XYZ file of C-alpha atoms in Angstrom:
184
model
C 181.216 144.371 147.216
C 179.717 145.197 143.896
C 175.928 144.587 143.090
C 173.278 144.681 140.258
C 169.042 143.701 139.374
C 167.559 143.867 136.770
C 163.912 143.032 135.727
C 163.537 141.382 131.776
C 160.563 140.034 130.730
C 159.148 138.992 134.102
C 163.380 137.294 134.762
C 164.557 139.029 137.590
C 167.819 138.490 139.366
C 169.527 140.121 141.738
C 173.362 139.878 142.512
C 176.031 140.922 144.737
C 179.480 139.658 144.393
C 182.777 140.090 146.729
C 185.946 140.893 144.961
C 189.442 140.358 146.830
C 192.864 141.707 145.491
C 190.973 142.468 141.943
C 189.403 138.832 142.227
C 185.908 137.871 142.073
C 185.668 135.507 144.770
C 182.361 135.557 146.263
C 178.680 135.806 145.074
C 174.744 135.906 145.562
C 172.298 135.301 143.077
C 168.427 135.560 144.159
C 165.897 135.034 141.655
C 162.284 136.053 143.327
C 160.465 134.392 140.464
C 162.710 131.044 140.109
C 159.500 128.870 139.896
C 155.936 129.441 141.086
C 154.006 126.558 142.353
C 150.263 125.502 141.489
C 148.441 127.903 143.135
C 150.999 130.784 142.325
C 152.990 131.060 145.156
C 156.322 131.374 145.086
C 159.367 129.298 145.037
C 162.632 131.765 144.335
C 166.008 130.437 145.428
C 169.307 132.198 145.905
C 172.574 130.535 144.281
C 175.785 132.176 146.029
C 179.350 130.300 145.685
C 183.012 131.050 147.273
C 185.700 130.229 144.796
C 187.402 127.050 146.963
C 184.709 126.246 148.842
C 182.036 125.425 145.589
C 178.299 126.959 144.737
C 175.000 126.085 146.541
C 171.500 126.834 146.502
C 170.548 125.021 143.046
C 171.684 121.530 141.682
C 174.051 121.862 137.921
C 172.805 119.238 135.217
C 175.565 117.683 133.424
C 175.463 118.953 129.933
C 175.284 116.180 126.888
C 178.818 116.209 125.347
C 179.374 117.750 122.185
C 176.255 120.069 122.463
C 177.143 123.933 122.399
C 174.127 126.126 123.333
C 175.372 130.045 123.743
C 173.507 132.879 126.071
C 173.955 136.420 125.311
C 172.346 139.586 125.313
C 169.111 140.178 124.147
C 168.691 143.610 123.945
C 172.400 144.950 122.839
C 173.227 142.894 120.148
C 175.631 143.886 117.505
C 177.391 142.683 114.863
C 180.350 141.967 116.994
C 178.553 139.457 118.919
C 176.750 138.063 116.466
C 180.091 137.111 114.510
C 181.200 135.798 117.673
C 178.335 133.809 118.007
C 177.801 132.218 114.301
C 181.647 131.537 114.411
C 181.311 128.823 117.731
C 178.609 126.974 115.159
C 176.112 126.642 118.515
C 173.118 124.266 118.650
C 171.163 127.074 120.162
C 171.263 130.706 121.460
C 169.468 131.229 124.462
C 169.221 135.688 124.308
C 168.194 136.821 127.973
C 168.863 140.301 129.971
C 170.830 140.434 132.973
C 174.495 139.420 133.227
C 173.691 136.955 136.716
C 170.928 135.590 134.393
C 173.208 134.438 132.097
C 175.728 133.283 134.423
C 172.720 131.214 136.060
C 172.689 129.104 132.820
C 175.986 128.901 132.172
C 176.032 127.280 135.917
C 173.637 124.886 136.187
C 173.720 123.389 132.934
C 171.147 125.003 130.446
C 174.087 126.554 128.501
C 177.722 125.773 128.225
C 178.660 129.180 126.733
C 178.250 133.177 127.908
C 179.406 135.368 125.361
C 179.620 139.349 124.733
C 181.943 140.384 122.454
C 181.169 143.657 122.685
C 181.445 146.193 125.390
C 178.314 147.166 127.744
C 178.395 145.156 130.732
C 179.848 146.590 134.187
C 181.905 144.751 137.080
C 178.928 144.835 139.348
C 177.223 142.827 136.379
C 179.554 140.404 136.690
C 181.631 139.727 140.100
C 178.355 138.010 141.686
C 178.243 134.941 138.240
C 181.843 135.059 137.497
C 182.464 133.695 141.364
C 180.314 130.391 141.317
C 181.223 130.216 137.622
C 184.381 130.472 138.796
C 183.679 128.039 142.366
C 181.991 125.472 140.070
C 185.575 125.164 138.594
C 184.548 127.016 135.368
C 186.328 130.273 133.827
C 185.352 133.319 133.184
C 187.510 135.930 130.923
C 187.490 138.765 128.688
C 186.667 137.792 124.803
C 189.985 137.712 124.505
C 191.085 135.146 127.640
C 192.189 138.334 129.936
C 191.153 137.577 133.257
C 188.297 140.362 134.249
C 189.709 142.601 137.256
C 187.874 144.292 140.041
C 191.168 146.607 141.711
C 189.594 150.131 142.240
C 191.307 151.745 139.742
C 190.165 149.734 137.328
C 187.372 151.107 135.273
C 184.111 149.794 136.045
C 182.947 148.377 131.914
C 184.060 145.313 130.839
C 185.317 147.207 127.843
C 186.538 143.202 126.204
C 183.365 140.998 126.611
C 182.718 138.808 128.770
C 183.145 134.649 127.885
C 182.459 131.922 130.343
C 181.910 128.655 130.627
C 181.782 125.602 133.050
C 184.576 123.327 130.463
C 185.279 124.119 126.955
C 186.145 127.862 127.241
C 189.639 127.562 125.098
C 187.066 125.912 122.146
C 185.048 129.037 122.373
C 188.006 131.485 123.037
C 189.626 130.217 119.310
C 186.272 130.509 117.517
C 186.744 134.260 118.117
C 187.066 136.235 115.408
C 190.241 137.585 113.970
C 188.624 141.018 113.148
C 187.605 141.104 117.006
C 190.823 139.297 118.427
C 192.828 142.395 116.154
C 190.651 145.157 118.453
C 192.541 145.369 121.506
């Protein structure tokens, strides 16, 4: 099991993932300040998913056909990340802290893809979100299209970035610039 926690600009998510035989299979993401009711009452949410059983604790909104909203880093923007995003010609980009927060945006339909074409995330950052996205039928890979592995003997950094989408993963993968693809 791997886990992480992030607090940035008032957005908080804590997450833990379970991997078996190198694959993310289960994940929980807790957002304690997801919503605040009138009067200041906190109504956080817990979303969870198990590959093969589905995901729960939230309602997924089906995005409009043809829309391209990408979520990516707020604090680690590099040329490779910006170039990869620009090549997809998104309608908009949501920059937010925390890998789990980006995975939530893809899982709930707010964003269409999570793209980070750079090293930076670690296995404990991505396992829970990957499991939830895969439990919903989405795809989660590095920017070269290879699965992210969680075996005990792999390095902790996700050296080849992250690409996740509920649909059209192949479209986003095909738009990764050639100079980035040649770095593998």
